[in-house]
Coordinates of C-alpha atoms in Angstrom, one line a residue:
F15 CA -4.4 -35.4 -15.7
T16 CA -6.9 -37.9 -16.2
E17 CA -8.4 -40.7 -14.2
A18 CA -11.1 -43.3 -15.3
M19 CA -12.6 -46.2 -13.4
Y20 CA -15.5 -48.7 -14.5
T21 CA -16.8 -51.3 -12.3
K22 CA -19.6 -54.0 -12.6
R23 CA -20.6 -55.9 -9.7
W24 CA -22.6 -59.0 -9.7
S25 CA -24.0 -60.3 -6.3
D26 CA -26.8 -62.4 -4.8
Q27 CA -28.2 -63.4 -1.5
Q28 CA -30.7 -65.9 -0.3
M29 CA -33.6 -65.6 2.1
A30 CA -36.4 -68.0 3.5
P31 CA -39.3 -68.6 1.5
Q32 CA -41.9 -65.9 1.4
P33 CA -44.7 -65.6 4.0
I34 CA -47.8 -64.6 2.6
W35 CA -51.0 -63.6 4.6
N36 CA -54.4 -61.9 3.9
G37 CA -56.9 -60.4 6.3
D38 CA -59.9 -60.4 4.0
A39 CA -60.5 -64.2 3.5
W40 CA -64.3 -64.8 3.5
L41 CA -65.2 -68.3 4.8
Y42 CA -68.2 -69.6 2.9
D43 CA -70.9 -72.0 4.1
P44 CA -69.7 -75.5 4.1
K45 CA -72.9 -76.7 2.9
S46 CA -73.0 -74.6 -0.2
A47 CA -71.7 -75.9 -3.5
G48 CA -68.3 -73.7 -3.4
G49 CA -68.1 -73.6 0.5
W50 CA -64.6 -73.7 1.7
M51 CA -64.9 -73.5 5.4
T52 CA -63.9 -76.5 7.1
D53 CA -64.9 -78.1 10.3
E54 CA -61.5 -77.2 11.7
L55 CA -62.1 -73.3 11.3
L56 CA -65.5 -73.3 12.6
P57 CA -64.4 -72.8 16.1
F58 CA -62.5 -69.7 15.3
A59 CA -64.9 -68.0 12.8
Q60 CA -68.7 -68.0 12.2
V61 CA -70.1 -68.6 8.8
G62 CA -69.7 -65.2 7.0
E63 CA -67.0 -63.8 9.1
K64 CA -63.7 -62.9 7.8
L65 CA -60.6 -64.9 9.0
D66 CA -56.8 -64.0 8.5
Y67 CA -54.9 -66.5 6.8
G68 CA -51.1 -67.0 5.9
R69 CA -48.5 -69.5 5.5
R70 CA -44.5 -70.0 4.6
M71 CA -44.3 -70.6 1.0
V72 CA -41.7 -73.4 1.4
E73 CA -43.0 -75.0 -1.8
S74 CA -42.0 -72.0 -3.9
G75 CA -38.7 -72.1 -2.8
T76 CA -36.2 -69.6 -1.4
R77 CA -36.4 -65.8 -2.2
D78 CA -33.3 -65.3 -4.3
F79 CA -31.7 -61.6 -4.5
N80 CA -29.5 -60.4 -7.4
Q81 CA -27.8 -57.3 -8.0
V82 CA -26.1 -56.0 -11.0
V83 CA -24.2 -52.6 -10.5
D84 CA -22.6 -50.6 -13.1
T85 CA -20.4 -47.7 -11.7
I86 CA -18.2 -45.2 -13.6
R87 CA -16.0 -42.4 -12.4
I88 CA -14.1 -40.0 -14.5
V89 CA -11.8 -37.2 -13.7
I90 CA -10.4 -34.6 -16.1
G91 CA -8.2 -31.7 -14.8
L92 CA -5.3 -29.5 -15.2
E93 CA -2.7 -28.4 -12.8
G94 CA 0.4 -26.3 -12.7
E95 CA 3.0 -24.4 -10.9
F96 CA 3.5 -20.5 -10.9
S97 CA 7.1 -19.2 -10.8
N98 CA 6.8 -18.3 -7.0
G99 CA 6.3 -21.9 -6.2
W100 CA 2.6 -21.7 -5.8
T101 CA 0.4 -24.6 -7.2
W102 CA -2.9 -24.8 -8.7
D103 CA -5.3 -27.3 -10.1
A104 CA -8.8 -27.4 -11.7
S105 CA -10.9 -30.6 -12.5
Y106 CA -14.1 -32.0 -13.5
T107 CA -15.5 -35.2 -11.9
K108 CA -18.3 -37.3 -13.2
G109 CA -19.5 -40.3 -11.1
K110 CA -22.4 -42.4 -12.0
N111 CA -24.0 -45.7 -11.0
D112 CA -27.1 -47.7 -12.1
S113 CA -28.3 -51.0 -10.6
V114 CA -31.1 -53.4 -11.5
D115 CA -32.1 -55.7 -8.6
T116 CA -34.3 -58.9 -9.1
L117 CA -36.0 -60.8 -6.3
A118 CA -37.4 -64.1 -7.4
N119 CA -40.2 -66.3 -6.1
L120 CA -42.4 -63.8 -5.0
H121 CA -46.4 -64.2 -5.0
N122 CA -48.6 -61.8 -6.6
I123 CA -51.4 -61.6 -3.7
G124 CA -53.6 -59.2 -5.7
S125 CA -54.0 -62.0 -8.3
I126 CA -54.6 -64.5 -5.5
N127 CA -57.2 -62.5 -3.9
D128 CA -59.0 -62.3 -7.1
A129 CA -58.9 -65.9 -7.6
V130 CA -60.3 -66.3 -4.0
L131 CA -63.2 -64.1 -4.7
A132 CA -63.9 -65.8 -8.0
E133 CA -64.1 -69.1 -6.0
E134 CA -61.1 -70.4 -8.4
F135 CA -58.4 -70.7 -5.4
D136 CA -59.1 -72.4 -2.1
P137 CA -56.9 -70.8 0.3
F138 CA -57.6 -73.5 3.0
L139 CA -56.6 -76.6 0.9
Q140 CA -53.0 -77.1 1.0
T141 CA -52.5 -78.4 -2.6
S142 CA -53.7 -74.9 -3.7
W143 CA -50.3 -73.5 -2.6
Q144 CA -48.1 -76.1 -4.5
G145 CA -47.1 -77.3 -7.8
E146 CA -49.2 -76.1 -10.9
S147 CA -51.7 -74.6 -8.8
I148 CA -49.6 -71.9 -7.2
A149 CA -47.3 -71.5 -10.1
P150 CA -49.3 -68.8 -12.0
F151 CA -49.0 -66.6 -9.3
I152 CA -45.3 -66.7 -8.7
Y153 CA -43.1 -63.8 -10.2
T154 CA -39.8 -62.0 -10.3
E155 CA -39.6 -58.3 -8.9
V156 CA -37.5 -56.2 -10.9
N157 CA -36.4 -53.0 -9.3
S158 CA -33.9 -50.1 -10.9
G159 CA -32.1 -47.1 -9.2
G160 CA -28.9 -45.2 -9.6
S161 CA -27.2 -42.0 -8.5
E162 CA -25.3 -39.4 -10.3
M163 CA -22.7 -36.6 -9.2
D164 CA -20.9 -33.9 -11.1
I165 CA -18.0 -31.8 -9.4
V166 CA -16.3 -28.9 -10.8
S167 CA -13.6 -27.7 -8.5
A168 CA -10.4 -25.6 -8.4
T169 CA -7.7 -25.2 -5.7
L170 CA -4.6 -22.8 -5.0
S171 CA -2.0 -23.2 -2.4
G172 CA 1.5 -22.1 -1.5
E173 CA 3.5 -20.3 1.1
V174 CA 2.8 -16.7 1.8
L175 CA 5.6 -15.5 3.9
E176 CA 8.6 -16.5 6.1
M177 CA 7.9 -16.2 9.9
P178 CA 10.4 -16.9 12.6
A179 CA 9.2 -20.5 13.2
G180 CA 8.8 -21.3 9.4
Y181 CA 6.6 -20.4 6.4
L182 CA 3.1 -19.5 6.7
G183 CA 1.1 -21.8 4.5
F184 CA -2.1 -20.9 2.4
A185 CA -4.8 -23.0 0.5
A186 CA -8.2 -22.0 -0.9
G187 CA -10.5 -23.5 -3.2
V188 CA -14.1 -23.4 -4.8
E189 CA -16.3 -26.2 -5.6
H190 CA -19.7 -26.7 -7.7
R191 CA -21.4 -30.1 -6.7
T192 CA -24.7 -31.5 -8.3
E193 CA -26.1 -34.9 -6.9
S194 CA -29.2 -36.8 -8.0
A195 CA -30.8 -40.3 -7.5
Y196 CA -33.5 -42.5 -8.3
F197 CA -35.2 -45.8 -7.4
T198 CA -38.1 -47.3 -9.4
P199 CA -39.8 -50.2 -7.8
D200 CA -41.3 -53.1 -9.6
S201 CA -44.9 -52.1 -10.6
L202 CA -46.6 -54.9 -8.5
T203 CA -44.6 -54.0 -5.6
A204 CA -45.3 -50.1 -5.9
Q205 CA -49.0 -51.0 -5.9
G206 CA -48.7 -53.3 -2.9
L207 CA -49.8 -56.3 -4.7
A208 CA -46.7 -58.5 -4.1
N209 CA -47.6 -59.5 -0.7
D210 CA -44.1 -57.7 0.0
P211 CA -44.1 -54.3 1.6
R212 CA -45.4 -51.6 -0.8
V213 CA -42.4 -49.2 -1.8
E214 CA -42.7 -45.9 -3.3
S215 CA -40.3 -44.6 -5.9
T216 CA -37.4 -42.3 -5.2
S217 CA -36.4 -39.3 -7.2
G218 CA -34.5 -36.0 -6.4
S219 CA -31.6 -33.7 -6.7
F220 CA -29.7 -30.9 -5.2
Y221 CA -26.7 -28.7 -5.9
V222 CA -24.2 -26.8 -3.6
N223 CA -21.5 -24.2 -4.0
E224 CA -18.6 -24.1 -1.7
A225 CA -15.5 -22.3 -0.8
F226 CA -12.7 -22.9 1.6
V227 CA -9.6 -21.3 2.9
E228 CA -6.8 -22.8 5.1
F229 CA -3.8 -21.5 7.0
A230 CA -0.9 -23.4 8.5
V231 CA 0.8 -21.1 11.0
P232 CA 4.1 -22.0 12.6
L233 CA 4.3 -20.4 16.1
L234 CA 7.4 -21.9 17.7
N235 CA 10.5 -24.1 16.8
D236 CA 13.8 -25.1 18.3
L237 CA 13.1 -23.9 21.8
P238 CA 13.2 -25.8 25.2
M239 CA 9.9 -27.8 25.4
A240 CA 8.9 -26.4 22.1
E241 CA 10.7 -28.3 19.3
Q242 CA 7.8 -27.2 17.0
V243 CA 4.6 -25.5 17.6
D244 CA 2.1 -25.4 14.6
L245 CA -1.4 -23.7 14.4
S246 CA -3.9 -24.7 11.8
A247 CA -7.0 -22.9 10.9
A248 CA -9.8 -23.5 8.3
L249 CA -13.1 -21.8 7.1
R250 CA -15.5 -23.6 4.6
Y251 CA -18.7 -21.8 3.4
F252 CA -21.8 -23.7 1.8
D253 CA -24.7 -22.6 -0.2
Y254 CA -27.4 -25.2 -0.9
N255 CA -30.2 -24.6 -3.2
T256 CA -32.3 -26.7 -0.6
F257 CA -31.1 -25.4 2.7
G258 CA -29.4 -22.1 2.2
D259 CA -26.0 -21.3 3.4
D260 CA -23.8 -21.9 6.3
L261 CA -20.2 -21.6 7.5
T262 CA -18.1 -24.2 9.5
W263 CA -14.5 -23.5 11.0
K264 CA -11.7 -25.6 12.4
L265 CA -8.8 -24.7 14.7
G266 CA -5.9 -27.1 15.4
L267 CA -2.7 -27.1 17.6
T268 CA 0.2 -29.4 17.7
W269 CA 2.9 -28.9 20.2
R270 CA 6.1 -31.2 20.0
L271 CA 7.7 -30.9 23.2
N272 CA 10.7 -32.9 21.8
D273 CA 11.4 -36.1 19.9
Q274 CA 9.6 -38.2 22.4
V275 CA 6.3 -36.1 23.2
M276 CA 3.6 -34.5 21.2
I277 CA 0.4 -32.9 22.4
R278 CA -2.4 -32.2 20.0
A279 CA -5.6 -30.6 20.3
G280 CA -8.7 -29.4 17.9
S281 CA -11.9 -27.8 18.1
S282 CA -14.2 -27.4 15.0
T283 CA -17.7 -27.3 13.9
A284 CA -19.4 -29.6 11.3
F285 CA -22.1 -29.5 8.8
R286 CA -24.0 -32.4 7.2
A287 CA -26.8 -32.0 4.6
P288 CA -29.1 -34.8 4.0
T289 CA -28.5 -37.1 0.9
V290 CA -31.0 -37.4 -1.8
D291 CA -32.1 -40.6 -0.6
E292 CA -32.5 -39.3 3.2
L293 CA -34.8 -36.3 1.6
Y294 CA -36.7 -38.1 -0.9
G295 CA -36.6 -41.9 -0.4
G296 CA -39.9 -43.5 -0.9
K297 CA -41.8 -44.9 2.0
S298 CA -42.5 -48.5 2.6
P299 CA -43.3 -50.7 5.4
S300 CA -40.7 -52.8 7.4
F301 CA -41.4 -55.6 9.6
E302 CA -39.4 -55.0 12.9
Q303 CA -38.8 -56.9 16.1
V304 CA -40.9 -55.0 18.6
Q305 CA -42.1 -56.6 21.8
H306 CA -44.8 -54.9 23.8
P307 CA -47.3 -56.3 26.3
A308 CA -50.1 -55.0 24.4
S309 CA -49.3 -56.9 21.2
E310 CA -50.0 -60.2 20.3
Q311 CA -47.2 -60.3 17.9
D312 CA -43.3 -59.8 18.0
Q313 CA -42.8 -57.9 14.8
A314 CA -44.2 -54.5 14.3
E315 CA -45.3 -53.0 10.9
V316 CA -42.9 -49.8 10.7
T317 CA -43.2 -47.3 8.1
V318 CA -39.9 -45.9 7.0
G319 CA -38.4 -43.8 4.2
G320 CA -37.1 -40.3 3.6
N321 CA -38.3 -36.8 4.7
P322 CA -38.2 -33.7 2.4
L323 CA -38.6 -31.5 5.7
L324 CA -35.2 -32.8 6.9
T325 CA -32.6 -30.0 7.7
P326 CA -28.8 -30.5 8.1
E327 CA -26.9 -31.9 10.9
E328 CA -24.6 -29.5 12.7
A329 CA -21.8 -30.7 15.2
D330 CA -19.4 -29.2 17.7
I331 CA -16.3 -31.4 18.0
T332 CA -13.4 -31.2 20.5
T333 CA -10.4 -33.6 20.5
V334 CA -7.3 -33.6 22.8
G335 CA -4.5 -36.2 22.5
V336 CA -0.9 -37.1 23.3
V337 CA 1.8 -39.1 21.2
L338 CA 4.7 -40.7 23.1
E339 CA 7.6 -42.3 21.1
P340 CA 10.0 -43.1 24.1
S341 CA 13.6 -43.3 23.2
F342 CA 14.5 -46.2 25.6
I343 CA 12.3 -48.6 23.4
D344 CA 13.1 -48.2 19.6
G345 CA 10.2 -48.5 17.5
L346 CA 7.5 -48.1 20.1
S347 CA 4.8 -45.5 19.9
L348 CA 1.7 -44.9 22.0
T349 CA -1.0 -42.5 21.1
L350 CA -3.9 -41.6 23.4
D351 CA -7.0 -39.4 22.1
Y352 CA -10.1 -38.1 23.7
Y353 CA -13.0 -37.1 21.7
D354 CA -16.2 -35.2 22.5
I355 CA -18.8 -34.7 19.6
E356 CA -22.0 -33.0 20.1
I357 CA -24.7 -33.1 17.1
T358 CA -27.7 -31.2 16.9
N359 CA -30.6 -31.9 14.5
A360 CA -29.0 -35.5 14.1
I361 CA -30.7 -37.4 11.2
N362 CA -31.8 -40.7 12.4
T363 CA -34.5 -42.9 13.2
V364 CA -35.7 -43.5 16.9
D365 CA -35.3 -47.0 18.1
D366 CA -38.5 -48.8 17.5
S367 CA -38.9 -50.4 20.8
Y368 CA -38.4 -46.8 22.3
V369 CA -41.3 -45.6 20.0
A370 CA -43.7 -48.3 21.1
N371 CA -42.9 -48.0 24.8
Q372 CA -43.2 -44.2 24.9
C373 CA -46.2 -44.0 22.8
L374 CA -48.4 -47.2 23.9
G375 CA -49.4 -48.3 27.6
T376 CA -49.5 -51.8 28.6
D377 CA -53.0 -52.0 27.9
G378 CA -52.5 -50.7 24.3
S379 CA -54.0 -47.2 25.1
L380 CA -52.2 -44.2 23.6
I381 CA -50.0 -42.4 26.0
N382 CA -47.9 -39.3 25.8
T383 CA -50.1 -38.1 22.9
G384 CA -48.9 -34.4 23.4
T385 CA -45.3 -35.2 22.5
A386 CA -43.9 -34.6 18.9
L387 CA -42.6 -38.3 19.0
C388 CA -46.0 -39.9 19.5
Q389 CA -47.9 -37.3 17.2
S390 CA -45.4 -38.0 14.3
S391 CA -45.6 -41.8 14.8
N392 CA -49.3 -42.4 14.2
I393 CA -49.1 -45.6 16.3
A394 CA -51.9 -48.0 16.5
I395 CA -52.8 -51.9 17.1
D396 CA -54.5 -53.3 14.1
G397 CA -57.0 -56.1 14.0
T398 CA -54.3 -58.8 13.9
G399 CA -52.8 -57.5 17.1
R400 CA -49.7 -56.1 15.3
I401 CA -48.4 -52.6 16.4
T402 CA -48.3 -50.2 13.4
F403 CA -46.5 -47.0 13.3
D404 CA -44.3 -44.5 11.2
N405 CA -40.5 -44.1 12.0
G406 CA -39.2 -42.3 9.1
L407 CA -36.0 -40.1 9.1
Q408 CA -36.2 -37.1 11.2
N409 CA -34.1 -34.6 12.8
L410 CA -33.9 -35.6 16.4
G411 CA -33.1 -33.5 19.2
G412 CA -29.3 -34.4 19.0
Q413 CA -26.5 -37.1 19.7
K414 CA -23.7 -36.7 22.3
T415 CA -20.8 -39.1 22.3
S416 CA -17.5 -39.1 24.1
G417 CA -14.7 -41.6 24.6
Y418 CA -11.0 -42.5 23.9
D419 CA -9.1 -43.9 21.1
I420 CA -5.7 -45.8 22.0
N421 CA -3.2 -46.8 19.7
I422 CA 0.0 -48.9 20.6
A423 CA 2.3 -49.7 17.9
Y424 CA 5.6 -51.5 17.8
V425 CA 8.1 -52.1 15.0
F426 CA 11.1 -54.2 15.5
E427 CA 13.3 -56.8 13.6
G428 CA 13.9 -60.4 14.8
L429 CA 14.4 -64.0 13.4
G430 CA 15.4 -62.3 10.3
L431 CA 12.1 -60.8 9.6
D432 CA 10.6 -57.2 10.0
W433 CA 7.7 -57.0 12.3
R434 CA 5.0 -54.7 13.1
A435 CA 2.3 -55.2 16.1
S436 CA -0.5 -52.7 16.3
L437 CA -3.3 -52.6 19.0
D438 CA -6.2 -50.2 18.5
T439 CA -8.6 -49.9 21.2
S440 CA -12.0 -47.7 21.3
I441 CA -13.5 -47.0 24.7
I442 CA -17.0 -45.1 24.7
D443 CA -17.6 -42.9 27.7
T444 CA -21.1 -41.6 26.8
F445 CA -23.4 -42.0 23.8
E446 CA -26.7 -40.4 24.2
E447 CA -29.4 -39.4 22.0
T448 CA -32.0 -36.6 22.5
D449 CA -35.6 -36.9 20.9
Q450 CA -37.7 -34.1 19.8
D451 CA -39.3 -33.6 23.0
G452 CA -36.0 -33.6 25.3
N453 CA -35.9 -37.1 26.5
I454 CA -32.4 -38.2 26.8
V455 CA -31.6 -42.0 25.9
D456 CA -28.5 -43.6 27.0
F457 CA -27.2 -46.3 24.6
K458 CA -23.9 -46.9 26.2
G459 CA -23.4 -50.6 26.6
F460 CA -26.5 -51.4 24.7
I461 CA -27.2 -53.3 21.5
T462 CA -30.4 -52.2 19.5
A463 CA -32.7 -53.8 16.9
G464 CA -31.8 -51.2 14.3
A465 CA -30.2 -48.1 15.7
G466 CA -26.6 -49.5 16.3
A467 CA -24.4 -51.2 18.8
Y468 CA -22.6 -49.5 21.5
A469 CA -20.1 -51.8 23.2
D470 CA -18.2 -50.2 26.1
F471 CA -14.9 -51.5 24.7
K472 CA -13.7 -52.6 21.2
S473 CA -10.1 -53.8 20.4
N474 CA -8.2 -54.9 17.3
L475 CA -4.8 -56.5 17.5
N476 CA -2.5 -56.9 14.3
I477 CA 0.8 -58.7 14.2
T478 CA 2.7 -59.0 10.7
A479 CA 5.9 -60.7 10.0
R480 CA 7.5 -59.7 6.8
A481 CA 10.4 -61.0 4.6
S482 CA 11.7 -59.6 1.4
D483 CA 8.9 -61.4 -0.7
W484 CA 6.4 -62.8 1.6
S485 CA 4.4 -61.8 4.7
V486 CA 2.1 -63.4 7.2
T487 CA -0.6 -61.4 9.2
Y488 CA -2.4 -62.5 12.5
E489 CA -5.5 -60.2 13.5
M490 CA -7.8 -60.6 16.5
R491 CA -11.0 -58.5 16.9
Y492 CA -12.8 -58.3 20.3
I493 CA -16.1 -56.8 21.0
D494 CA -17.5 -56.4 24.5
G495 CA -20.5 -57.9 25.9
M496 CA -23.8 -55.7 25.7
T497 CA -27.3 -55.5 26.9
S498 CA -30.5 -55.7 24.7
F499 CA -32.2 -52.3 24.3
L500 CA -35.5 -54.0 23.9
G501 CA -37.8 -52.3 26.4
K502 CA -39.1 -55.7 28.0
C503 CA -35.4 -56.6 28.5
T504 CA -34.4 -53.6 30.2
A505 CA -37.5 -53.4 32.5
N506 CA -37.7 -57.1 33.4
P507 CA -34.7 -59.3 32.0
A508 CA -36.5 -62.5 33.1
D509 CA -39.0 -61.9 30.2
C510 CA -36.2 -62.1 27.7
Y511 CA -34.8 -65.4 26.4
A512 CA -31.4 -63.6 25.7
P513 CA -31.3 -60.1 27.3
T514 CA -27.5 -59.7 27.1
V515 CA -24.7 -60.9 24.7
D516 CA -21.3 -62.0 25.9
S517 CA -18.1 -60.6 24.7
I518 CA -16.8 -62.1 21.6
M519 CA -13.2 -62.4 19.9
Y520 CA -12.5 -63.2 16.4
H521 CA -9.0 -64.6 15.1
D522 CA -8.1 -64.2 11.3
L523 CA -4.7 -65.3 9.7
S524 CA -3.6 -64.6 6.1
G525 CA -0.5 -64.7 4.2
T526 CA 0.9 -63.0 1.0
Y527 CA 3.6 -63.9 -1.6
D528 CA 5.0 -61.4 -4.1
F529 CA 5.9 -63.1 -7.3
S530 CA 7.3 -59.8 -8.8
E531 CA 6.8 -56.1 -8.2
T532 CA 3.4 -56.2 -10.0
L533 CA 2.1 -59.7 -9.1
S534 CA 1.1 -60.9 -5.6
F535 CA -1.0 -63.7 -4.4
S536 CA -2.8 -63.7 -1.0
A537 CA -4.8 -66.3 0.9
G538 CA -6.3 -66.6 4.4
V539 CA -8.9 -67.6 6.8
N540 CA -11.1 -65.3 8.5
N541 CA -13.0 -66.2 12.0
L542 CA -10.5 -69.0 12.4
L543 CA -12.2 -70.7 15.4
D544 CA -15.7 -70.5 13.8
E545 CA -17.4 -68.1 16.3
Q546 CA -21.2 -68.1 15.8
P547 CA -22.9 -64.8 16.1
P548 CA -24.6 -64.2 19.5
Y549 CA -28.4 -64.5 19.6
F550 CA -30.0 -61.4 21.6
T551 CA -33.8 -60.7 22.1
G552 CA -34.7 -57.8 20.1
N553 CA -33.4 -58.1 16.3
N554 CA -35.1 -59.8 13.5
D555 CA -32.1 -59.9 11.3
S556 CA -31.5 -63.6 12.2
N557 CA -31.9 -63.0 15.9
T558 CA -28.4 -61.2 15.8
D559 CA -26.7 -58.0 14.6
P560 CA -25.0 -58.6 11.2
Y561 CA -23.5 -55.0 11.2
T562 CA -21.6 -55.9 14.2
Y563 CA -21.0 -59.7 14.3
D564 CA -19.6 -62.1 11.8
V565 CA -22.6 -64.2 10.5
M566 CA -20.7 -66.0 7.9
G567 CA -18.7 -68.2 10.4
R568 CA -15.2 -69.6 9.2
Y569 CA -14.5 -68.6 5.7
Y570 CA -11.6 -69.0 3.4
F571 CA -10.2 -66.4 0.6
V572 CA -7.7 -66.3 -2.1
R573 CA -6.7 -63.0 -3.9
A574 CA -4.4 -62.2 -6.8
S575 CA -3.2 -58.7 -7.3
V576 CA -1.8 -57.2 -10.5
R577 CA -0.4 -53.7 -10.4
F578 CA 0.3 -51.9 -13.6

């Protein structure tokens, strides 16, 4: 068998004009021939002193992002069946993507500084930043990157023997996988001359050998209160060239009492190795929303990036659930699952506001200097009053989350149509994170400035009506209200403009018409009521969370699908 896929993606985005700044602007004597100090500036700095300057480059236009990404995936394999009914397969998979990202209307601050020192550019004259005066300093940043993966695998599966309750199933397999990735920033950006955060290059690879074995064991069947009871068991062995070896396991039990009730439970361990980017990603500054009494600015300069010292995440997972299909309501099913997940050595960054509040006193003094968190942060306040610290990826003490997933589905016929209604609800019971020093941070019900949003309650409702050649779907998405995790907001909400966000509900409507078995046409509108994303204090991504909320407002789409 073979499989081949090629994808080419073009995408673009737009951002506000670039802000530029510099803290080394000499102010010359206004009485000298080339003096640039104006009378308006004299109250703020004396002759010969340095003065910070900065402005938003509105005249140069918006920052325009563009990405071109090429992706290929090829699978070549063999499969077969032995005379005893056992099946086997072996395959080779190649995956590769390459991207070229451009960012237009940036400014070469290195050249601007040289021109200032050569007295060829007056930073305090507004016309210097406009038209032909600024044009020589505008450039387009070009970054390139990509990743590659090679997999060789083989599996074998079949029925080992017949037991009183059914056949004992068996599966086993081996795999060798190699992954690599790279990122090469624009030369000016890499040198820190673009007045954009300096970015380091990324390059690295690893390989892993894996083997697994699985069993499906029928325990009971056709007994009172035990129509079917099955046990599943699995072992998986890993051997990474970067981390060594480990073993994970999984046990699962399904107990179908009768046609209406099934109980299921599972317990397992999990293992996740850091990705190439998490290990070797280059470091770069990022300007994040952090409000602190000791800082004169709302944004902190946070250095982020990979960490070659990362170790794998490990997890213990427990699930218990019940499925109900009552006979007195044909087509109705109800599912309730409880989960408890505890991760050790979790790979993540600490919330930026939490770092600032843990490591800086209200007067700007360093506190908790003996903790691993504050020692690794290198936190400080620079000459402009901005907080600066390191917050790269690290192995945190751990994460613990538990909660409930509920599904209610109903399939029926009415008005000459086939109907399906489904309600999916997620309820968070706990979500805690432990830092390297053992401090427990509770995120349940909070929305953060980059570490996620943890609404107590989320729900999706989907209703579809289908005829022979067309269908209509309505979907509702609900997100419960949350509190901003920003330290100032939790300590004194009166200091925050928007310390909380209200619950929000989105409505989507779409339809599909099938012209034939191979051709269909769809159209619809998402966010029908044009709900705007909520503002909350503590995030500089347009003052909201674009990963949680719809930031596009109402939008329409059309789609044609061809199957061949």
